Amino acid sequence: MVPTKHTLVALVEDKPGVLNRMVSLFRRRGFNIASIAVGSSELSGFSRVTFVVDGPLAMVEQVRKQLGKVVDVVKVSDITEENIVIRELALVKVKATSATRSEIIQIVDVFRSDIVDVAQDSLTIEVTGAEQKIESLLDLLRTFGIKEIVRTGCIAMTRGGAGTANGSTKGRDNEQTP
Amino acid sequence: MKLTGAQILCESLLKEGVDVIFGFPGGAVLPLYDTLPQYPALRHILVRHEQGAAHAADGYARVTGKVGVCLATSGPGASNLVTGIANAHLDSVPIVAITGQVARPFIGKDAFQEVDITGITLPITKHNYLVLEVESLPRVIKEAFYLARTGRPGPVLIDIPRDVFLEQTEFHYPQKVEIPGYKPTLQGHPAQIKKAADVINNARKPVIISGRGVLISGAFAELKQLAEMAQIPVITTLLGISSFPESHILSYGMMGMHGMAYANMAVDACDLLIAIGMRFDDRATSKVSGFAPNARIVHIDIDPAEIGKNVRVDVPIVGDVKRVLVALNKLIPPAEHIDWIHQVDEWRRQHPLVVPRTSKKVLPQYVVHKLYELTKGEAIIVTGVGQNQMWAAQHYWYDKPNSFISSGGLGTMGYGLPAAMGAKVGCPDRIVWCIDGDGSFQMTLHELATIHQDQIAVKIAVINNGFLGMVRQWQQLFYGKRYVATPLTCPDFVKLADAYCVPALRVEKKEEVAPAIQQAMKHDGPFLIDFVVEPEENVYPFVAPGTALSQIIEEPRKEVTAWSQQSTP
């Protein structure tokens, strides 16, 4: 099955307004962004952006090509079909009483996540992983009562030696396949 | 030696080969205007509204192939450029718009005449810049011109704060640009070109659709070679008009909403569509699901994002049209499509472009036809938007590249006069006629003052039907003839032109049409003719929106004369 969620990674020049240029394009063309995460890259003056885009393949292709036209965008790749590592970080503040605290800690251990803050009536959990892992943890925690969730959005990288959306050429392949 | 930002801008414009700037001064650009007299090689043409500056730069760019330059102050000056920039963006016209901005310490403070013009123009420019250090000004200008004219051309805006114009630094103009994220694909992929050649060589009923990309790329000769070698009918989009000589035996005119019936029929029936430098706009394709239902599609375009955007494509080739055609033509042996050509010719005989034989008032089609005859088809025609534009597209036949200048994508009423002004400045030796509607003309007619002040010899034909004609036509056909907000009470255009010191005539009879045009052409300078025409004349053929290209509404009247494209005047 063709996944409807696509992961796109872009290498962009770290210039004022570059994020605005990209996000404005999504808004204007009616593309739906599920998440976006931005940070500096290994190259000085360049940032790497991970987009998760929801929609049919033809739309995602348009997203990729339109992003490629943004002058400050050096390269865009759709890495959905590649062998990739995807990670997201979430902070979850969950209600906890003396009766439930230990049970929550057990769950947190199973998920190999961390308790980063403890208060009288709550625990704050830091969890890292692919989206499904975070969703599963959240499902379990919901029974205790979730007070707050903050998520970073996904970041992604291809496995192995090959780089993810780097190098000097833009994602402007010559449309060899329709 | 140190130069000011204003001097650096002027020096850089000269390095880019700029010879004319269409502009309007104001507070934020005063330091620049104060510097302009030091650079007499930069001719400044004072427009009467900044929209006119952008359209003039656009018209200039379309006829010359060079980058057009417009200039405005901050705030309202900059925002008045917006329509003109959007127009250039949709039609891929290379212009550089320079705007003043409030001084750096005032940015973001809602200062007097401050607007965020880089934010506003983000979706309607190819790229834009806010220059915060004078040291970066030469690089920015170099990049702006490079971006505007290369790849798929488009508008680039440079916003310069007032105090940057005053700051001084050493001037070094960069030799080349380095933009890591900008590498347009120029050469088509050989395997794709081979695939395209295979389908072309196996097609029985091929059609070429030629768009503005052919003109931008200068692929006039290459297109002609392909068409002649493989004997393929050539149809153009609205903006592709003049990319292929319309007097050529393989020319079948314009397709689309008001295209020739036989052109649309050929597109509908073809088994191979070779789309060159066009983007399948909805006014060209009409209902996409009913578009060229039997055809495989080869799409050649420099912009990869246009491939597959609106229609499915079988053989995409990303690259510069001219380079792709040069490579492709090597793989195309001579071929014949006699049966197919006969078929399309037969459609042309059965469904020609027709004009009613009788009318009370002058027919607008007749005016355009007479302009064609009397200019021997050699004028540059610049149009407004609406019925006037469609009649100008249909009834004048264009043989020379870049001789039909029109606002296609944005459909900007008011484009005509300022764009004609830019075209005449760009090609002073050509005859430039602006064919405009009474509605469209009134949106920017203040530029009559500009063409008088600078003696820009634009000839203006106002097709005056007392209506916003195209909207009226839709109201007639789709809204039960309820003419809401379309009847116009126009000023006396002759008196108005007189007030602007532009000589003018009114024409109300058929026999006055030709002498008036001759008088206008004899006059050395701008001239206006107010053609009072049949008020409720419609543009036919017509493909109603939302229907397939094959569902053509033709001229309903019976008493008609057929004008063939090949008929010599």
XYZ file of C-alpha atoms in Angstrom, chain B residues 61-66 91-94 148-154 185-188 210-224 239-244 275-278 300-303 317-327 329 401-402:
64
model
C 10.564 42.716 -21.070
C 8.177 40.764 -23.297
C 9.132 42.559 -26.497
C 12.875 42.829 -25.852
C 13.532 39.612 -23.955
C 15.541 41.753 -21.525
C 3.056 34.996 -17.254
C 6.736 34.248 -16.453
C 7.978 37.723 -17.356
C 11.424 38.803 -16.176
C 14.611 37.038 -13.189
C 15.875 36.107 -16.648
C 17.113 32.519 -16.320
C 15.242 29.254 -15.912
C 11.549 29.984 -15.906
C 11.685 33.779 -15.848
C 9.759 35.800 -13.320
C 17.702 22.121 -15.787
C 18.457 23.286 -19.308
C 19.384 20.124 -21.209
C 16.568 17.672 -21.649
C 3.024 25.964 -28.515
C 3.115 28.190 -25.455
C 4.956 31.236 -24.221
C 7.949 29.092 -23.328
C 8.736 28.868 -27.048
C 8.935 32.671 -27.211
C 10.940 32.975 -23.991
C 13.392 30.380 -25.180
C 13.608 31.866 -28.674
C 12.800 28.516 -30.249
C 10.862 29.950 -33.176
C 13.015 28.299 -35.855
C 13.288 24.992 -34.000
C 9.530 24.752 -33.575
C 9.010 25.487 -37.246
C 0.356 33.508 -24.696
C 1.891 31.279 -27.330
C 0.464 33.491 -30.067
C 3.270 34.679 -32.355
C 5.509 31.743 -31.437
C 4.605 30.189 -34.802
C 2.893 20.501 -25.435
C 5.830 22.865 -25.636
C 6.485 25.599 -23.085
C 2.940 25.768 -21.824
C 8.378 19.959 -22.627
C 8.876 22.648 -19.987
C 11.732 24.160 -18.036
C 9.770 24.094 -14.784
C 10.963 16.478 -20.674
C 12.327 19.113 -18.324
C 14.605 21.549 -20.039
C 14.983 24.720 -22.043
C 12.584 24.456 -24.977
C 15.127 25.492 -27.572
C 17.795 23.043 -26.416
C 15.274 20.235 -26.138
C 13.914 20.914 -29.626
C 17.401 21.049 -31.128
C 18.087 17.608 -29.680
C 14.708 17.485 -34.147
C 7.724 36.530 -32.462
C 6.627 38.584 -29.478
